[in-house]
Tab-separated table of C-alpha atoms in Angstrom:
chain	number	residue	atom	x	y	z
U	17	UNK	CA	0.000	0.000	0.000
U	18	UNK	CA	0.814	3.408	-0.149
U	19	UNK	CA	0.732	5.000	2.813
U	20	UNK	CA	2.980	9.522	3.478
U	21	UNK	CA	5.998	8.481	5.708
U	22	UNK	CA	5.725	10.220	9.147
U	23	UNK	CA	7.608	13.536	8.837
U	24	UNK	CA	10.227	14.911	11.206
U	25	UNK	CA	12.007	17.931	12.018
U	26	UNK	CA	15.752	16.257	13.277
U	27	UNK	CA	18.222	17.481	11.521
U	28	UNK	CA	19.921	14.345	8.903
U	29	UNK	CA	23.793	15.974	10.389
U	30	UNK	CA	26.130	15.435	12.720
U	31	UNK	CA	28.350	12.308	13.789
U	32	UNK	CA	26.883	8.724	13.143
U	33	UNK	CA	24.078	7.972	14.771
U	34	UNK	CA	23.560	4.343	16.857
U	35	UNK	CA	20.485	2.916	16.291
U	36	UNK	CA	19.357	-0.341	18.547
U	37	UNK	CA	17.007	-3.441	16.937
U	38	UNK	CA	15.254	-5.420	19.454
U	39	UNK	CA	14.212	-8.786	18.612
U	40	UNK	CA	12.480	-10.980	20.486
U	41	UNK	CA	14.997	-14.374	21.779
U	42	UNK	CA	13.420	-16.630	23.733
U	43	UNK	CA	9.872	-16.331	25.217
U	44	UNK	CA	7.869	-19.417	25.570
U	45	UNK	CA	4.546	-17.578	25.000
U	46	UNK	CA	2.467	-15.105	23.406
U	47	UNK	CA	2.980	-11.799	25.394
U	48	UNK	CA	0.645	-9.312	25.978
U	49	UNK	CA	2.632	-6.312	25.913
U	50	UNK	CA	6.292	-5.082	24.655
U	51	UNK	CA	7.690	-4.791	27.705
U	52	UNK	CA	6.621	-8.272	29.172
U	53	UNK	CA	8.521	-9.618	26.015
U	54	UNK	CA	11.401	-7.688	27.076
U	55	UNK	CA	11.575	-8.710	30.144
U	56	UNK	CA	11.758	-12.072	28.951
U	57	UNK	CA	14.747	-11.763	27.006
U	58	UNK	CA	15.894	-9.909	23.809
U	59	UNK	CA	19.122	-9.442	21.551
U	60	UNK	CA	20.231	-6.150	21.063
U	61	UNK	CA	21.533	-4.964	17.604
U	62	UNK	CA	23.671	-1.822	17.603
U	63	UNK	CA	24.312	-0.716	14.120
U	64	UNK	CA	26.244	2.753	14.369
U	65	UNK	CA	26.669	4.563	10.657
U	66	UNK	CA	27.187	7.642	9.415
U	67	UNK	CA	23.630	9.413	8.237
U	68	UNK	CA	24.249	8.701	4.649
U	69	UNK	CA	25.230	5.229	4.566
U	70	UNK	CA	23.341	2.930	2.655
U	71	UNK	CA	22.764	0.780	5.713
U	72	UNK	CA	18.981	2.146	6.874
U	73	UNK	CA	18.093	-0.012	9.620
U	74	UNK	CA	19.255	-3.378	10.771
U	75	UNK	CA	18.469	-6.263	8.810
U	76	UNK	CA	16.824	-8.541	11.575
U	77	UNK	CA	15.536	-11.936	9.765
U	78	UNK	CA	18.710	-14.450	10.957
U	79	UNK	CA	21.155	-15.790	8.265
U	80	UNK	CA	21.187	-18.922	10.323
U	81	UNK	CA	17.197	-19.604	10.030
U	82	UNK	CA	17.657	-20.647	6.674
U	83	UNK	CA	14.800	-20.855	4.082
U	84	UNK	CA	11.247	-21.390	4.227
U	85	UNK	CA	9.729	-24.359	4.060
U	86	UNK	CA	8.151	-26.114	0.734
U	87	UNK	CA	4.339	-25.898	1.663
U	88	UNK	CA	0.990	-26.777	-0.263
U	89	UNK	CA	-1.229	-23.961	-0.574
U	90	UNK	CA	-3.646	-24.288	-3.229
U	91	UNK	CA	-5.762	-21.293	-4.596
U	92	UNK	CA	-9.539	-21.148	-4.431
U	93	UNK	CA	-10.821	-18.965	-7.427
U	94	UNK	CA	-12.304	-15.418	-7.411
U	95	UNK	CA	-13.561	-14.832	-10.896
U	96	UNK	CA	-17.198	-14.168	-10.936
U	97	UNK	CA	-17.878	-15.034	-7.410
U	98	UNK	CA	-18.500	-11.981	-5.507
U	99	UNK	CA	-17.367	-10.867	-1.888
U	100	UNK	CA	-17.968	-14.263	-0.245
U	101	UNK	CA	-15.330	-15.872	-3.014
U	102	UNK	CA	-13.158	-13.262	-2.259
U	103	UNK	CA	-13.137	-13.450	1.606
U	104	UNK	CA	-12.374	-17.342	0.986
U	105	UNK	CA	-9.928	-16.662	-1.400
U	106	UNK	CA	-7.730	-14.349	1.399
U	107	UNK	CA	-8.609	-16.283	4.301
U	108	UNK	CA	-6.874	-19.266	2.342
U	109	UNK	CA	-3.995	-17.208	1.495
U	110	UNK	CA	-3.969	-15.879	4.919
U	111	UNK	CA	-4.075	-19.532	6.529
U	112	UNK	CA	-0.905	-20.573	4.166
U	113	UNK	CA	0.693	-17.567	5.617
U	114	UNK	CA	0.499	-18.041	9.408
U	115	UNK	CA	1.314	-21.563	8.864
U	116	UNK	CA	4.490	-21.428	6.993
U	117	UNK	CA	5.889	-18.350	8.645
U	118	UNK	CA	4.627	-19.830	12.092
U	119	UNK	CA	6.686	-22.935	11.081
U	120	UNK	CA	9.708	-20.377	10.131
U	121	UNK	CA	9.642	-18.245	13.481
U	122	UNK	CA	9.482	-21.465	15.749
U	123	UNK	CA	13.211	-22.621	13.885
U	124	UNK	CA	14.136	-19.134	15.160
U	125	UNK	CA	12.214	-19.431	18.710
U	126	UNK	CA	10.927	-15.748	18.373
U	127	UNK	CA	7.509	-15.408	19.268
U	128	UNK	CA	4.975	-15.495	16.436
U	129	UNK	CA	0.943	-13.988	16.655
U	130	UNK	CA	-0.902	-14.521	13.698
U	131	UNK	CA	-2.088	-10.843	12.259
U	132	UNK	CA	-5.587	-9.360	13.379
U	133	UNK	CA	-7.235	-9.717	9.863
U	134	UNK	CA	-10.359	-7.359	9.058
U	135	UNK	CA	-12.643	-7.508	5.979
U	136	UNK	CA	-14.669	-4.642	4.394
U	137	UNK	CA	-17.040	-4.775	1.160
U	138	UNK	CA	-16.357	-1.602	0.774
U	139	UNK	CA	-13.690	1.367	2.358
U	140	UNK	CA	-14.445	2.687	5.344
U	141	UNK	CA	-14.293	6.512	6.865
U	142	UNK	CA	-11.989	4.916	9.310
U	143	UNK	CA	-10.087	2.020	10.416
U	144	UNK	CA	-7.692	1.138	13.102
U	145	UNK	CA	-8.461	4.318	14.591
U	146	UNK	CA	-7.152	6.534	11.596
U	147	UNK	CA	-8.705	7.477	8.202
U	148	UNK	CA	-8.902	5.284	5.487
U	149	UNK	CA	-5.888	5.571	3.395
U	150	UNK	CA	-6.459	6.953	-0.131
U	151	UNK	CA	-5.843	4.474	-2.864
U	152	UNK	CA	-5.167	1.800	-0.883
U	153	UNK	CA	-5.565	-1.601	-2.224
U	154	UNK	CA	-5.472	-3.625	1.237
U	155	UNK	CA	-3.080	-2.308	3.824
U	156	UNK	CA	-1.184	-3.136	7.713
U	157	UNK	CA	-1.670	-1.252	10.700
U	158	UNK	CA	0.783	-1.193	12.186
U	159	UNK	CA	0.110	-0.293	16.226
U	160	UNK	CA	-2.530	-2.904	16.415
U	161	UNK	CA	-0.764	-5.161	14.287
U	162	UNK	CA	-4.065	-5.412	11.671
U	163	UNK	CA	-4.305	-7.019	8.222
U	164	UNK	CA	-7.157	-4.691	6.145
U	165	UNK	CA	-8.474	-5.991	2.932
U	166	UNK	CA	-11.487	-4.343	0.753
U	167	UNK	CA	-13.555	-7.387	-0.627
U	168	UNK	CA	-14.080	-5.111	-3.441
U	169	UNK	CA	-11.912	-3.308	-6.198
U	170	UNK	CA	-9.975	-3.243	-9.078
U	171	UNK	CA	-6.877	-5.040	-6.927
U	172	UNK	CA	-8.987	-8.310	-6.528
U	173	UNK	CA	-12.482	-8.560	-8.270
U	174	UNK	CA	-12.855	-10.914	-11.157
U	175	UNK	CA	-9.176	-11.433	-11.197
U	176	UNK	CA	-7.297	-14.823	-12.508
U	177	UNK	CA	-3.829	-13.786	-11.955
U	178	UNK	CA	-1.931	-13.855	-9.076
U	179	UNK	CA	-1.742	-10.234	-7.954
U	180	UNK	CA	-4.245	-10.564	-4.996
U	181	UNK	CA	-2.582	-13.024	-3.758
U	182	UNK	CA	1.070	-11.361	-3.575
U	183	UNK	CA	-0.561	-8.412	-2.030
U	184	UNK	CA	-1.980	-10.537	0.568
U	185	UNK	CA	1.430	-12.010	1.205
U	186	UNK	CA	3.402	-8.109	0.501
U	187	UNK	CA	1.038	-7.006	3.487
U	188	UNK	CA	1.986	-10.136	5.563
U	189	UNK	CA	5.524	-8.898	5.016
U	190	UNK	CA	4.873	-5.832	7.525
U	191	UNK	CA	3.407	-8.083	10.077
U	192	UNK	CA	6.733	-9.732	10.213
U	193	UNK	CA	8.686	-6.274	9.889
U	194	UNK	CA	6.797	-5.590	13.227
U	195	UNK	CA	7.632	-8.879	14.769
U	196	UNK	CA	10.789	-8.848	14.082
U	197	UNK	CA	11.387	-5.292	15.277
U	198	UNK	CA	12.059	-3.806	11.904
U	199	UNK	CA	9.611	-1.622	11.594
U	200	UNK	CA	10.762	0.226	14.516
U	201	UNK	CA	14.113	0.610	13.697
U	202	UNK	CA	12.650	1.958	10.429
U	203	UNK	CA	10.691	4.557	12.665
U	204	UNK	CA	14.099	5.614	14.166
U	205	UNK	CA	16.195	6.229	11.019
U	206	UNK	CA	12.739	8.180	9.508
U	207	UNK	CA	13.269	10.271	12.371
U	208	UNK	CA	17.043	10.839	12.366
U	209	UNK	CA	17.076	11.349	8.714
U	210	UNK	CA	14.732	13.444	7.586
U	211	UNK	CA	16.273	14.155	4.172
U	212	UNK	CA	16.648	10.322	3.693
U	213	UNK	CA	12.606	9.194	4.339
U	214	UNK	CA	11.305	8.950	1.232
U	215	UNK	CA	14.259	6.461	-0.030
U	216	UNK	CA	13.619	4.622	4.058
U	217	UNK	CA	10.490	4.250	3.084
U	218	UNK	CA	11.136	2.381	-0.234
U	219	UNK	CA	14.103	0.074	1.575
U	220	UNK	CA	10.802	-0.878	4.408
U	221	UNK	CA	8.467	-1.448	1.259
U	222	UNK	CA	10.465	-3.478	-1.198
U	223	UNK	CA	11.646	-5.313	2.090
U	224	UNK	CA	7.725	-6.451	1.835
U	225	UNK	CA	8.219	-7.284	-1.708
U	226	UNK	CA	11.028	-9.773	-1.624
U	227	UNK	CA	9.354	-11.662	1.665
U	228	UNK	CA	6.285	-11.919	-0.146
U	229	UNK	CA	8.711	-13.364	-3.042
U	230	UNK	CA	10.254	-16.053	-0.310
U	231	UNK	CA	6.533	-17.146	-0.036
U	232	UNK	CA	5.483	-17.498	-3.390
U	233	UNK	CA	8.286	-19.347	-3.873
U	234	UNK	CA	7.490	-21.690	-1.022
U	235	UNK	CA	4.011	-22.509	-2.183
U	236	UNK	CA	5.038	-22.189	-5.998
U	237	UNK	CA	4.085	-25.467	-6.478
U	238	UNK	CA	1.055	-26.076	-5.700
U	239	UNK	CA	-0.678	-23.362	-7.230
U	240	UNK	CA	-1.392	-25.083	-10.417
U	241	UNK	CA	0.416	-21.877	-12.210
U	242	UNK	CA	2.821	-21.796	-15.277
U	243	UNK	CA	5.202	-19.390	-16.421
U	244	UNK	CA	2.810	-17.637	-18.211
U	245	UNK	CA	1.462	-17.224	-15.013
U	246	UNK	CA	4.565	-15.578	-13.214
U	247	UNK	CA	4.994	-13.292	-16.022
U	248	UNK	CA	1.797	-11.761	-15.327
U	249	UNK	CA	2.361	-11.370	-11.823
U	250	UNK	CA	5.762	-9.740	-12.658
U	251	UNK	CA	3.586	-7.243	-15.484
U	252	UNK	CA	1.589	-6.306	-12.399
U	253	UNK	CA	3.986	-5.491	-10.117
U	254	UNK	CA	5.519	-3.475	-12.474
U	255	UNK	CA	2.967	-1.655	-13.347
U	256	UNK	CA	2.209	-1.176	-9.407
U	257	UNK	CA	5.534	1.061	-9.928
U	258	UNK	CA	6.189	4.455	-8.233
U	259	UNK	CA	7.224	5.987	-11.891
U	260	UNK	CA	6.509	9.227	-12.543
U	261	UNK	CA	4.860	10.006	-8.768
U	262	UNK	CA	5.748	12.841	-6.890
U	263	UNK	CA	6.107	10.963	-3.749
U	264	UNK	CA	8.016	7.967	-4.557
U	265	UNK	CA	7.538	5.574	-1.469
U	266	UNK	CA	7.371	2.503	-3.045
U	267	UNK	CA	10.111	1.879	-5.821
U	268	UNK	CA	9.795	1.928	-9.259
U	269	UNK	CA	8.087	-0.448	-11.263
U	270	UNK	CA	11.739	-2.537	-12.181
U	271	UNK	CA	12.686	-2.327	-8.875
U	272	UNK	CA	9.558	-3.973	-7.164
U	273	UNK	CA	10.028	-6.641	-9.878
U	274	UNK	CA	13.803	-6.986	-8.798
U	275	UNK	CA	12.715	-7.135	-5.119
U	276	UNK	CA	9.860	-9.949	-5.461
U	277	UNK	CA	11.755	-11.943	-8.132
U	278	UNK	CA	15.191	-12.335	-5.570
U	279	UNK	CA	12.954	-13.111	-3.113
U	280	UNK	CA	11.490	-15.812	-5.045
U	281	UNK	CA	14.673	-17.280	-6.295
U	282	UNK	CA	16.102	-17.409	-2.585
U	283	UNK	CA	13.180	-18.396	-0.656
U	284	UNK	CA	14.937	-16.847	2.516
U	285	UNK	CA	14.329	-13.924	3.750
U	286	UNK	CA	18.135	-13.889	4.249
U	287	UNK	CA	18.078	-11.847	0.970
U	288	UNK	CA	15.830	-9.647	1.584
U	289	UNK	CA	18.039	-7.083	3.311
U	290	UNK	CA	17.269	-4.023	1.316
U	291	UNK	CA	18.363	-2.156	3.882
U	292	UNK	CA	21.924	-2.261	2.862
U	293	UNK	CA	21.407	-2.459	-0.665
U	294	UNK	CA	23.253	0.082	-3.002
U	295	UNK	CA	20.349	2.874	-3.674
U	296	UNK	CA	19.914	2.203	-6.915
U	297	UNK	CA	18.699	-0.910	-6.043
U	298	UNK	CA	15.821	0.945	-3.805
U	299	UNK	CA	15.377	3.694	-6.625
């Protein structure tokens, strides 16, 4: 989705700046609150760079957890069968998700909760407290850790390609930025670097590319797709492209393509560190 970066008034100079990551290590169960998962234990990452370095935000998915799982998740189809097809279709995709990144986080032993997931027919005035964002297809809230999806719209109705589908799994992505603690290291470098938010925000949203990538891999076959198939996808992504806008928060059209593509290849989010990818690799 396409949601204004949160704007700040620190100055982008002065010496490097340390920024801390703080993942979740070892709790044993689902935890109510941030600080009762703190108190359980956490690893600390302390990246210290210079403002303009490449390196936005720690990359937090582990090297060592290795790649996703092969898992079966077949599709149920859309065309021509309303808003009830299309809440079965996502609650599908959604079940795939929380099972195979479940399965991922417990090789880790971070704790995983499933996403809140709400369904509209239509776009609301509000949701999750703040107004509906403008042109969104389906979108993440991020303080209540919410998956939002419109039953309706161009992004899902009547389609037979696989674009609803990688949006449903692009959207997942956040949830695990949040888990993970990437999101708010994201907040902190947005804050620290004012000048540098716009290209932040593209190195958090392409991150969410390539992850939904590692799943579509993982899943790849069982859809019952071909080539033909993935093409399409990759002609929608592209076209879901940044070019031309004034505010550029989601990368160009090549660039999500790049993003989702390397994820898919890798099928570990091991390779989805755009945060210290060269810029023109987040353009």
């Amino acid at each position: 989705m396409r949601l204004a970066a949160r704007r700040s008034s620190s100055s982008p100079s002065g010496p490097p700046s340390c920024h801390t990551l703080l993942i979740v290590k070892l709790p044993i169960v689902h935890t109510p609150s941030i600080n009762r998962a703190l108190a359980l234990g956490v690893i600390l990452t302390i990246a210290c760079v210079p403002a303009q370095s490449a390196q936005a935000a720690p990359a937090a998915f582990p090297k060592k957890a290795g790649k996703l799982a092969i898992a079966s998740c077949p599709e149920t189809a859309i065309s021509s069968g309303g808003v009830p097809r299309t809440r079965e279709y996502l609650q599908a995709v959604l079940k795939c998700l929380d099972k195979s990144w479940g399965a991922y986080f417990a090789r880790t032993r971070w704790t995983f909760r499933k996403p809140v997931v709400l369904y509209f027919e239509e776009p609301q005035s509000t949701v999750c407290g703040i107004p509906w964002p403008e042109h969104a297809a389906a979108f993440y809230c991020t303080e209540r850790r919410t998956l939002v999806f419109p039953l309706t719209g161009r992004w899902i109705e009547d389609r037979t390609d696989l674009y609803p589908f990688k949006v449903a799994a692009h959207e997942y992505g956040h949830h695990l930025q949040s888990l993970t603690g990437i999101r708010r290291a994201y907040e902190a470098r947005v804050r620290g670097e004012r000048a540098r938010q716009d290209e932040l925000k593209r190195r958090y949203e392409l991150q969410a590319d390539c992850l939904a990538g590692v799943f579509l891999g993982s899943v790849w076959g069982s859809l019952d797709r071909t080539g033909r198939d993935w093409e399409a996808l990759l002609d929608a992504t592209r076209a879901s492209g940044d070019d031309g806008d004034d505010y550029r928060s989601h990368g160009r059209g090549a660039t999500r393509v790049h993003w989702l593509k390397r994820g898919y290849q890798a099928l570990s989010p091991a390779a989805c560190d755009t945060w210290s990818a060269a810029p023109s690799k987040v353009s």
